[in-house]
Amino acid sequence: MDDDEYAKLIRRMNPPRVVIDNNASDDATVIQVDSVNKHGTLLEVVQVLTDMNLVIKKAYISSDGGWFMDVFKVIDQDGNKIRDTQVLDYIQRRIESNAGWFIPPLRSSVGVMPTDEYTAIELAGTDRPGLLSEVSAVLTDLHCNVVNAEIWTHNTRAAAVIHVTDNSTSSAITDPIRLSTIKELLCNVVRTNSGSRAAKTVFSCSDTHRERRLHQIMFDDRDYEGVKRAKTSASRPSVTLMNIEKDYTVVTMRSKDRPKLVFDVVCTLTDMQYVVFHGMVSTEPVEAYQEFYIRHVDGLPINSEAEQERVIQCLEAAIERRASEGLELELSAEDRVGLLSDITRTFRENSLTIVRAEISTREGKAKDTFYVTDVTGNPVESKIVESIRQQIGVSKLKVKKKEDCSVLGTSRPSQETTMGYLLSNIFKPKSLQSFKLHLSHS
């Protein structure tokens, strides 16, 4: 029996165990996960919680000795405990069916086979004003309907995962000649002003989580390189690394809290082939604090200064990629062919730049979210926003009010940020001892 078969046998003999408790905390639902550990297990669990739109307020992580034990304090989007029994049962089933099974690693090959429901297109290139508008116009001209999409921009780079169907059949596009034409024309759009870096347009058959793919695409495009901003800038997250003798590299991150922050960090560490052995997460309205004890999959901490700098850059980029930069506009309308093209053209004609977008269609309804700035990256004037709303429809396009549109801030550093202090805030003192962190060699 080889090592892989033995590992699978161990997992079958020790299935994951999930305990959900609404009485252990006054203000959150506590989810405890125990399972045999495997690289990627933490990401899989965090991904389930993120996909359910749960907010991770606190977390305690330990996975030494081949066993994985995590505790999460979560709330819903309204700040309440999760009390719906169907939702709780679904979370438990999802985690128990997935925990311990590694998510497919970062792909280096290009798939060309669409699913039955839609064709997935991945784009990467240099960001510029009007890029999404041009891409949408090409797809409309080629009789493709965008049913779902997500677009990120960061550090002059842009990445997108777009799901399209054929206008006439509402199903995936399978004709290889037509696919070749779509790829060629999209490449022409994305290639413009791409500079020394190659633009990429591929058809994907990967079943990798869409948001994880976006992280992978931007990582592969090296969007973390060449950021020319002061380390003390309030718009930047704070990431520091420190080695504990020869055992672990301790990664400490402070940033403004936002949805899916923990997923973005864990996703990046996993795809960079680092394993989280211990860690904690504590989020407050002003600041999110994350601390992870990591090693490379080869069992070693980070030893070189060059690799330490690379990890810092990549984690900063992961935190920044989908920070809520710009004015948030929400579109709700009847879906139709060319809708996205028309909306993005209106933005472009009014000198707006889309810095991030989420496109979705369900039961004939389009619900899209756009984060926009002016072409110089500054806030949009209110009179321009109102003009655009009049053109598109005041009832269709709404401005989502926010008290603070800054991307990421770092508040004053706390004098007490050790893991022991922060863990004491996760659980009541009487229960802390049962979750005490023991750093051990493995």
Tab-separated table of C-alpha atoms in Angstrom:
chain	number	residue	atom	x	y	z
A	1	MET	CA	0.000	0.000	0.000
A	2	ASP	CA	1.509	3.363	-1.060
A	3	ASP	CA	1.408	6.516	1.056
A	4	ASP	CA	-1.586	7.990	-0.787
A	5	GLU	CA	-3.710	4.873	-0.330
A	6	TYR	CA	-2.697	4.689	3.329
A	7	ALA	CA	-3.723	8.330	3.854
A	8	LYS	CA	-7.109	7.648	2.261
A	9	LEU	CA	-7.587	4.622	4.524
A	10	ILE	CA	-6.813	6.714	7.604
A	11	ARG	CA	-9.366	9.330	6.540
A	12	ARG	CA	-12.044	6.674	5.997
A	13	MET	CA	-11.335	5.253	9.439
A	14	ASN	CA	-11.452	8.719	11.002
A	15	PRO	CA	-14.194	10.730	9.269
A	16	PRO	CA	-14.424	14.477	10.016
A	17	ARG	CA	-16.477	15.523	13.020
A	18	VAL	CA	-18.287	18.867	13.150
A	19	VAL	CA	-19.902	20.244	16.311
A	20	ILE	CA	-22.023	23.408	16.074
A	21	ASP	CA	-22.912	25.135	19.332
A	22	ASN	CA	-25.099	28.230	19.772
A	23	ASN	CA	-24.686	28.270	23.570
A	24	ALA	CA	-20.895	28.453	23.908
A	25	SER	CA	-20.750	32.129	22.971
A	26	ASP	CA	-23.029	35.051	23.758
A	27	ASP	CA	-22.693	36.728	20.370
A	28	ALA	CA	-21.739	34.085	17.794
A	29	THR	CA	-22.258	30.506	16.634
A	30	VAL	CA	-19.284	28.279	17.480
A	31	ILE	CA	-18.254	25.657	14.912
A	32	GLN	CA	-15.635	23.080	15.886
A	33	VAL	CA	-14.056	20.858	13.217
A	34	ASP	CA	-11.932	17.789	13.968
A	35	SER	CA	-10.474	15.621	11.208
A	36	VAL	CA	-7.369	13.938	9.873
A	37	ASN	CA	-5.165	16.716	8.532
A	38	LYS	CA	-4.086	17.073	4.924
A	39	HIS	CA	-2.650	20.031	3.065
A	40	GLY	CA	-5.622	22.167	2.016
A	41	THR	CA	-8.024	21.053	4.760
A	42	LEU	CA	-8.104	24.484	6.406
A	43	LEU	CA	-8.846	26.160	3.077
A	44	GLU	CA	-11.680	23.746	2.355
A	45	VAL	CA	-13.365	24.483	5.705
A	46	VAL	CA	-12.917	28.258	5.414
A	47	GLN	CA	-14.248	28.089	1.853
A	48	VAL	CA	-17.458	26.410	3.024
A	49	LEU	CA	-18.031	29.131	5.632
A	50	THR	CA	-17.228	31.861	3.108
A	51	ASP	CA	-19.550	30.426	0.456
A	52	MET	CA	-22.345	30.515	3.033
A	53	ASN	CA	-21.667	34.266	3.482
A	54	LEU	CA	-20.767	33.759	7.121
A	55	VAL	CA	-18.518	36.260	8.886
A	56	ILE	CA	-15.623	34.745	10.831
A	57	LYS	CA	-15.245	36.866	13.984
A	58	LYS	CA	-12.738	34.654	15.775
A	59	ALA	CA	-10.897	31.468	14.919
A	60	TYR	CA	-8.466	29.105	16.587
A	61	ILE	CA	-6.438	26.711	14.432
A	62	SER	CA	-4.235	23.771	15.346
A	63	SER	CA	-3.115	20.918	13.091
A	64	ASP	CA	0.084	19.427	14.460
A	65	GLY	CA	0.601	15.693	14.671
A	66	GLY	CA	-1.511	14.833	11.639
A	67	TRP	CA	-4.805	15.900	13.235
A	68	PHE	CA	-6.770	19.011	12.333
A	69	MET	CA	-8.740	20.895	15.001
A	70	ASP	CA	-10.305	24.291	14.302
A	71	VAL	CA	-12.809	26.402	16.174
A	72	PHE	CA	-14.648	29.273	14.454
A	73	LYS	CA	-16.947	31.904	15.898
A	74	VAL	CA	-19.240	33.004	13.068
A	75	ILE	CA	-22.188	35.325	12.519
A	76	ASP	CA	-24.434	36.096	9.562
A	77	GLN	CA	-24.286	39.278	7.462
A	78	ASP	CA	-26.594	41.040	9.944
A	79	GLY	CA	-24.340	40.253	12.898
A	80	ASN	CA	-26.542	37.519	14.366
A	81	LYS	CA	-26.015	33.905	15.348
A	82	ILE	CA	-26.924	31.224	12.797
A	83	ARG	CA	-30.187	29.774	14.113
A	84	ASP	CA	-31.802	28.293	11.000
A	85	THR	CA	-31.528	24.534	11.538
A	86	GLN	CA	-31.507	23.812	7.805
A	87	VAL	CA	-28.547	26.155	7.342
A	88	LEU	CA	-26.723	24.601	10.302
A	89	ASP	CA	-27.332	21.085	8.971
A	90	TYR	CA	-26.104	22.109	5.524
A	91	ILE	CA	-22.895	23.604	6.963
A	92	GLN	CA	-22.234	20.429	8.906
A	93	ARG	CA	-22.820	18.168	5.895
A	94	ARG	CA	-20.662	20.309	3.619
A	95	ILE	CA	-17.716	20.385	6.002
A	96	GLU	CA	-17.958	16.716	6.919
A	97	SER	CA	-18.095	15.697	3.260
A	98	ASN	CA	-15.184	17.942	2.226
A	99	ALA	CA	-12.791	18.252	5.160
A	100	GLY	CA	-9.531	16.417	4.729
A	101	TRP	CA	-9.692	16.269	0.941
A	102	PHE	CA	-7.272	18.572	-0.826
A	103	ILE	CA	-8.678	21.082	-3.303
A	104	PRO	CA	-6.975	20.777	-6.728
A	105	PRO	CA	-3.698	22.739	-6.771
A	106	LEU	CA	-2.847	25.729	-8.904
A	107	ARG	CA	-3.149	24.654	-12.521
A	108	SER	CA	-0.392	25.085	-15.049
A	109	SER	CA	-2.298	23.506	-17.959
A	110	VAL	CA	-5.094	25.087	-19.986
A	111	GLY	CA	-8.431	23.321	-20.354
A	112	VAL	CA	-10.557	23.794	-23.470
A	113	MET	CA	-13.708	21.863	-22.581
A	114	PRO	CA	-16.761	23.817	-21.364
A	115	THR	CA	-19.279	22.425	-18.912
A	116	ASP	CA	-22.789	21.513	-20.081
A	117	GLU	CA	-24.302	24.688	-18.589
A	118	TYR	CA	-21.824	27.363	-19.657
A	119	THR	CA	-18.402	28.052	-21.113
A	120	ALA	CA	-15.860	29.430	-18.631
A	121	ILE	CA	-13.449	32.071	-19.922
A	122	GLU	CA	-10.422	33.289	-17.960
A	123	LEU	CA	-8.752	36.596	-18.800
A	124	ALA	CA	-5.593	38.288	-17.534
A	125	GLY	CA	-3.868	41.433	-18.728
A	126	THR	CA	-3.093	45.078	-18.071
A	127	ASP	CA	-5.953	47.040	-16.540
A	128	ARG	CA	-7.219	50.175	-18.281
A	129	PRO	CA	-10.411	52.268	-18.317
A	130	GLY	CA	-13.145	50.641	-20.380
A	131	LEU	CA	-11.619	47.149	-20.467
A	132	LEU	CA	-14.735	45.344	-19.186
A	133	SER	CA	-16.877	47.375	-21.578
A	134	GLU	CA	-14.776	46.254	-24.548
A	135	VAL	CA	-14.779	42.610	-23.434
A	136	SER	CA	-18.571	42.704	-22.954
A	137	ALA	CA	-19.091	44.274	-26.382
A	138	VAL	CA	-17.032	41.559	-28.076
A	139	LEU	CA	-18.998	38.806	-26.328
A	140	THR	CA	-22.309	40.426	-27.301
A	141	ASP	CA	-21.216	40.722	-30.950
A	142	LEU	CA	-20.287	37.027	-30.874
A	143	HIS	CA	-23.783	36.103	-29.585
A	144	CYS	CA	-22.563	35.164	-26.119
A	145	ASN	CA	-24.602	35.942	-23.010
A	146	VAL	CA	-22.719	36.594	-19.761
A	147	VAL	CA	-24.524	34.704	-16.986
A	148	ASN	CA	-21.925	35.025	-14.227
A	149	ALA	CA	-18.615	36.791	-13.903
A	150	GLU	CA	-16.171	38.216	-11.431
A	151	ILE	CA	-13.551	40.813	-12.275
A	152	TRP	CA	-10.674	41.986	-10.084
A	153	THR	CA	-8.057	44.667	-10.642
A	154	HIS	CA	-4.916	45.261	-8.634
A	155	ASN	CA	-1.624	47.037	-9.215
A	156	THR	CA	-2.346	47.810	-12.911
A	157	ARG	CA	-3.338	44.187	-13.582
A	158	ALA	CA	-6.809	42.801	-14.326
A	159	ALA	CA	-8.218	39.277	-14.077
A	160	ALA	CA	-11.646	37.869	-14.832
A	161	VAL	CA	-13.527	34.587	-14.764
A	162	ILE	CA	-16.566	34.834	-17.053
A	163	HIS	CA	-19.299	32.248	-17.633
A	164	VAL	CA	-21.091	32.603	-20.961
A	165	THR	CA	-23.805	30.734	-22.843
A	166	ASP	CA	-24.921	30.705	-26.458
A	167	ASN	CA	-27.687	33.247	-27.077
A	168	SER	CA	-29.863	30.842	-29.042
A	169	THR	CA	-29.500	27.676	-26.941
A	170	SER	CA	-28.771	29.120	-23.464
A	171	SER	CA	-26.175	26.377	-23.057
A	172	ALA	CA	-22.419	26.022	-23.343
A	173	ILE	CA	-20.609	26.872	-26.558
A	174	THR	CA	-18.928	23.741	-27.876
A	175	ASP	CA	-18.042	24.453	-31.515
A	176	PRO	CA	-14.209	24.553	-31.638
A	177	ILE	CA	-14.122	27.041	-34.547
A	178	ARG	CA	-16.401	29.438	-32.693
A	179	LEU	CA	-14.386	29.024	-29.503
A	180	SER	CA	-11.230	29.813	-31.430
A	181	THR	CA	-12.798	33.001	-32.801
A	182	ILE	CA	-13.923	34.100	-29.330
A	183	LYS	CA	-10.453	33.482	-27.925
A	184	GLU	CA	-8.725	35.378	-30.744
A	185	LEU	CA	-10.944	38.460	-30.485
A	186	LEU	CA	-10.785	38.594	-26.697
A	187	CYS	CA	-7.009	38.253	-26.867
A	188	ASN	CA	-6.914	41.277	-29.154
A	189	VAL	CA	-8.858	43.307	-26.584
A	190	VAL	CA	-6.872	42.198	-23.551
A	191	ARG	CA	-3.521	42.410	-25.350
A	192	THR	CA	-3.826	46.168	-25.943
A	193	ASN	CA	-1.354	48.058	-23.748
A	194	SER	CA	-0.278	44.880	-21.974
A	195	GLY	CA	3.348	46.003	-22.071
A	196	SER	CA	6.008	43.397	-21.443
A	197	ARG	CA	3.624	40.941	-19.800
A	198	ALA	CA	1.633	38.630	-22.020
A	199	ALA	CA	-2.150	38.885	-22.010
A	200	LYS	CA	-4.000	35.616	-21.504
A	201	THR	CA	-7.373	34.327	-22.666
A	202	VAL	CA	-8.181	30.673	-22.020
A	203	PHE	CA	-11.228	28.423	-21.938
A	204	SER	CA	-11.284	26.596	-18.657
A	205	CYS	CA	-12.616	23.173	-17.720
A	206	SER	CA	-11.381	23.548	-14.152
A	207	ASP	CA	-13.835	23.051	-11.317
A	208	THR	CA	-11.642	25.112	-8.988
A	209	HIS	CA	-13.510	27.603	-6.839
A	210	ARG	CA	-13.969	30.799	-8.899
A	211	GLU	CA	-12.537	33.193	-6.329
A	212	ARG	CA	-9.596	30.901	-5.778
A	213	ARG	CA	-8.981	30.872	-9.526
A	214	LEU	CA	-8.897	34.671	-9.536
A	215	HIS	CA	-6.237	34.624	-6.827
A	216	GLN	CA	-4.297	32.061	-8.855
A	217	ILE	CA	-4.587	34.041	-12.088
A	218	MET	CA	-3.365	37.254	-10.474
A	219	PHE	CA	-0.604	35.428	-8.600
A	220	ASP	CA	0.547	33.843	-11.847
A	221	ASP	CA	0.441	37.308	-13.436
A	222	ARG	CA	2.694	38.588	-10.599
A	223	ASP	CA	0.392	41.415	-9.579
A	224	TYR	CA	2.202	41.501	-6.231
A	225	GLU	CA	5.374	42.912	-7.813
A	226	GLY	CA	6.335	46.569	-8.160
A	227	VAL	CA	3.926	48.181	-5.704
A	228	LYS	CA	5.418	51.634	-5.079
A	229	ARG	CA	3.792	52.758	-1.865
A	230	ALA	CA	5.150	53.654	1.523
A	231	LYS	CA	4.980	50.862	4.048
A	232	THR	CA	3.469	53.270	6.544
A	233	SER	CA	0.621	54.216	4.223
A	234	ALA	CA	-2.772	53.913	5.914
A	235	SER	CA	-4.125	52.254	2.765
A	236	ARG	CA	-1.901	49.219	3.160
A	237	PRO	CA	-2.189	46.112	5.302
A	238	SER	CA	0.636	45.366	7.723
A	239	VAL	CA	2.293	41.953	7.207
A	240	THR	CA	5.290	40.831	9.271
A	241	LEU	CA	7.219	37.549	9.463
A	242	MET	CA	9.295	36.145	12.306
A	243	ASN	CA	10.947	32.752	12.757
A	244	ILE	CA	10.711	30.852	16.044
A	245	GLU	CA	14.054	29.063	16.210
A	246	LYS	CA	13.893	26.316	13.570
A	247	ASP	CA	10.271	25.404	14.091
A	248	TYR	CA	7.872	27.873	12.469
A	249	THR	CA	7.592	31.128	10.613
A	250	VAL	CA	5.031	33.333	12.359
A	251	VAL	CA	3.000	35.475	9.943
A	252	THR	CA	1.189	38.418	11.536
A	253	MET	CA	-1.321	40.481	9.551
A	254	ARG	CA	-3.256	43.606	10.459
A	255	SER	CA	-5.720	45.220	8.097
A	256	LYS	CA	-9.152	46.721	7.931
A	257	ASP	CA	-11.702	43.953	8.276
A	258	ARG	CA	-13.870	43.017	5.290
A	259	PRO	CA	-15.866	40.015	4.023
A	260	LYS	CA	-13.874	36.942	2.931
A	261	LEU	CA	-10.596	38.264	4.311
A	262	VAL	CA	-9.620	34.991	6.020
A	263	PHE	CA	-10.387	32.995	2.873
A	264	ASP	CA	-8.152	35.238	0.764
A	265	VAL	CA	-5.191	34.829	3.129
A	266	VAL	CA	-5.556	31.068	3.648
A	267	CYS	CA	-6.081	30.562	-0.083
A	268	THR	CA	-2.827	32.362	-0.890
A	269	LEU	CA	-0.782	30.512	1.730
A	270	THR	CA	-2.148	27.184	0.468
A	271	ASP	CA	-1.363	27.908	-3.182
A	272	MET	CA	2.132	29.046	-2.208
A	273	GLN	CA	2.576	25.586	-0.683
A	274	TYR	CA	2.621	26.672	2.951
A	275	VAL	CA	0.913	24.736	5.732
A	276	VAL	CA	-0.768	26.478	8.665
A	277	PHE	CA	-0.010	24.509	11.839
A	278	HIS	CA	-1.393	26.947	14.381
A	279	GLY	CA	-3.135	30.250	14.175
A	280	MET	CA	-5.781	32.627	15.330
A	281	VAL	CA	-8.064	35.242	13.836
A	282	SER	CA	-9.691	38.141	15.664
A	283	THR	CA	-11.793	40.705	13.792
A	284	GLU	CA	-13.132	43.961	15.110
A	285	PRO	CA	-14.925	46.801	13.295
A	286	VAL	CA	-11.702	48.811	13.102
A	287	GLU	CA	-9.094	46.123	12.537
A	288	ALA	CA	-8.674	42.447	11.703
A	289	TYR	CA	-5.747	40.600	13.257
A	290	GLN	CA	-4.501	37.278	11.889
A	291	GLU	CA	-1.561	35.257	13.150
A	292	PHE	CA	-0.440	31.965	11.580
A	293	TYR	CA	2.404	29.587	12.420
A	294	ILE	CA	3.466	28.145	9.078
A	295	ARG	CA	5.986	25.893	7.375
A	296	HIS	CA	6.541	25.023	3.753
A	297	VAL	CA	5.155	21.651	2.677
A	298	ASP	CA	8.735	20.346	2.875
A	299	GLY	CA	8.548	20.902	6.652
A	300	LEU	CA	10.846	23.918	6.842
A	301	PRO	CA	10.141	27.507	7.911
A	302	ILE	CA	10.991	30.432	5.622
A	303	ASN	CA	14.738	30.930	5.848
A	304	SER	CA	15.761	33.319	3.075
A	305	GLU	CA	15.121	37.065	3.145
A	306	ALA	CA	14.060	36.961	-0.514
A	307	GLU	CA	11.337	34.400	0.191
A	308	GLN	CA	10.186	36.313	3.258
A	309	GLU	CA	9.788	39.453	1.144
A	310	ARG	CA	7.918	37.463	-1.523
A	311	VAL	CA	5.475	36.031	1.028
A	312	ILE	CA	4.851	39.511	2.477
A	313	GLN	CA	4.175	40.927	-1.001
A	314	CYS	CA	1.833	38.068	-1.921
A	315	LEU	CA	-0.181	38.315	1.305
A	316	GLU	CA	-0.494	42.095	0.938
A	317	ALA	CA	-1.775	41.562	-2.600
A	318	ALA	CA	-4.232	38.877	-1.452
A	319	ILE	CA	-5.680	41.255	1.143
A	320	GLU	CA	-5.890	44.156	-1.299
A	321	ARG	CA	-7.277	42.466	-4.432
A	322	ARG	CA	-10.927	42.689	-3.526
A	323	ALA	CA	-10.913	45.358	-0.918
A	324	SER	CA	-13.958	47.587	-1.423
A	325	GLU	CA	-12.238	50.411	-3.228
A	326	GLY	CA	-14.452	52.975	-4.911
A	327	LEU	CA	-18.175	53.647	-4.953
A	328	GLU	CA	-20.390	50.555	-4.822
A	329	LEU	CA	-23.224	50.462	-7.355
A	330	GLU	CA	-25.815	47.684	-7.384
A	331	LEU	CA	-27.792	46.815	-10.507
A	332	SER	CA	-31.040	44.833	-10.380
A	333	ALA	CA	-32.831	44.333	-13.698
A	334	GLU	CA	-34.418	41.830	-16.053
A	335	ASP	CA	-31.609	39.949	-17.752
A	336	ARG	CA	-31.228	40.251	-21.497
A	337	VAL	CA	-28.573	39.704	-24.120
A	338	GLY	CA	-26.165	42.648	-24.172
A	339	LEU	CA	-27.198	44.052	-20.782
A	340	LEU	CA	-23.667	43.983	-19.355
A	341	SER	CA	-22.300	45.567	-22.529
A	342	ASP	CA	-24.826	48.413	-22.321
A	343	ILE	CA	-24.219	49.068	-18.619
A	344	THR	CA	-20.419	49.072	-18.876
A	345	ARG	CA	-20.538	51.265	-22.005
A	346	THR	CA	-22.572	53.814	-20.052
A	347	PHE	CA	-19.963	53.770	-17.289
A	348	ARG	CA	-17.167	54.254	-19.831
A	349	GLU	CA	-18.935	57.109	-21.612
A	350	ASN	CA	-19.249	58.878	-18.260
A	351	SER	CA	-15.529	58.401	-17.498
A	352	LEU	CA	-15.970	55.763	-14.792
A	353	THR	CA	-13.451	52.986	-14.223
A	354	ILE	CA	-14.578	49.602	-12.867
A	355	VAL	CA	-12.094	48.403	-10.263
A	356	ARG	CA	-14.052	45.283	-9.292
A	357	ALA	CA	-17.308	43.672	-10.368
A	358	GLU	CA	-19.523	40.693	-9.530
A	359	ILE	CA	-22.033	39.643	-12.191
A	360	SER	CA	-24.777	37.117	-11.483
A	361	THR	CA	-27.986	35.929	-13.121
A	362	ARG	CA	-30.721	33.899	-11.486
A	363	GLU	CA	-34.204	33.073	-12.749
A	364	GLY	CA	-34.048	35.708	-15.455
A	365	LYS	CA	-32.884	38.462	-13.100
A	366	ALA	CA	-29.502	40.153	-13.314
A	367	LYS	CA	-27.970	41.287	-10.030
A	368	ASP	CA	-24.615	42.943	-10.529
A	369	THR	CA	-22.297	44.854	-8.208
A	370	PHE	CA	-19.736	47.340	-9.495
A	371	TYR	CA	-17.041	49.231	-7.600
A	372	VAL	CA	-16.158	52.341	-9.581
A	373	THR	CA	-13.854	55.372	-9.484
A	374	ASP	CA	-13.168	58.120	-11.982
A	375	VAL	CA	-10.415	57.522	-14.565
A	376	THR	CA	-7.782	58.958	-12.208
A	377	GLY	CA	-8.762	56.626	-9.371
A	378	ASN	CA	-10.500	59.327	-7.340
A	379	PRO	CA	-14.066	59.262	-5.942
A	380	VAL	CA	-16.886	59.769	-8.427
A	381	GLU	CA	-18.780	63.044	-8.294
A	382	SER	CA	-22.371	62.667	-7.134
A	383	LYS	CA	-23.777	64.538	-10.149
A	384	ILE	CA	-22.154	62.012	-12.500
A	385	VAL	CA	-23.621	59.124	-10.506
A	386	GLU	CA	-27.102	60.631	-10.676
A	387	SER	CA	-26.733	61.214	-14.415
A	388	ILE	CA	-25.807	57.558	-14.933
A	389	ARG	CA	-28.751	56.430	-12.796
A	390	GLN	CA	-31.091	58.506	-14.944
A	391	GLN	CA	-29.695	56.876	-18.093
A	392	ILE	CA	-29.885	53.301	-16.792
A	393	GLY	CA	-32.939	53.673	-14.563
A	394	VAL	CA	-33.084	55.048	-11.041
A	395	SER	CA	-34.948	51.971	-9.793
A	396	LYS	CA	-32.435	49.624	-11.448
A	397	LEU	CA	-29.135	51.168	-10.362
A	398	LYS	CA	-28.701	51.990	-6.695
A	399	VAL	CA	-25.831	53.464	-4.729
A	400	LYS	CA	-24.897	51.365	-1.750
A	401	LYS	CA	-24.058	53.853	0.972
A	402	LYS	CA	-20.876	53.383	2.914
A	403	GLU	CA	-19.447	55.367	5.763
A	404	ASP	CA	-15.890	54.673	4.711
A	405	CYS	CA	-14.726	53.897	1.182
A	406	SER	CA	-11.045	53.578	2.016
A	407	VAL	CA	-9.507	50.287	0.964
A	408	LEU	CA	-7.577	48.995	3.911
A	409	GLY	CA	-6.511	50.770	7.030
A	410	THR	CA	-4.231	49.921	9.871
A	411	SER	CA	-5.292	51.276	13.194
A	412	ARG	CA	-2.939	51.935	16.041
A	413	PRO	CA	-1.033	48.740	16.921
A	414	SER	CA	-2.032	47.035	20.104
A	415	GLN	CA	0.560	46.427	22.771
A	416	GLU	CA	-0.988	43.059	23.500
A	417	THR	CA	-1.133	40.980	20.342
A	418	THR	CA	0.345	37.685	21.390
A	419	MET	CA	-1.570	34.577	20.507
A	420	GLY	CA	-2.272	33.852	24.147
A	421	TYR	CA	-3.878	37.249	24.727
A	422	LEU	CA	-6.015	37.077	21.608
A	423	LEU	CA	-7.104	33.523	22.265
A	424	SER	CA	-8.306	34.622	25.667
A	425	ASN	CA	-10.860	36.783	23.882
A	426	ILE	CA	-12.206	33.890	21.816
A	427	PHE	CA	-13.457	31.756	24.658
A	428	LYS	CA	-14.428	32.262	28.255
A	429	PRO	CA	-11.540	31.711	30.676
A	430	LYS	CA	-12.969	28.471	31.987
A	431	SER	CA	-12.915	26.899	28.521
A	432	LEU	CA	-9.591	28.312	27.301
A	433	GLN	CA	-7.508	25.584	28.891
A	434	SER	CA	-9.210	22.901	26.831
A	435	PHE	CA	-8.100	24.725	23.688
A	436	LYS	CA	-4.638	25.763	24.885
A	437	LEU	CA	-2.109	25.902	22.091
A	438	HIS	CA	0.809	23.501	22.399
A	439	LEU	CA	3.562	24.147	19.878
A	440	SER	CA	5.132	20.823	19.110
A	441	HIS	CA	7.494	19.298	16.573
A	442	SER	CA	5.942	17.208	13.841
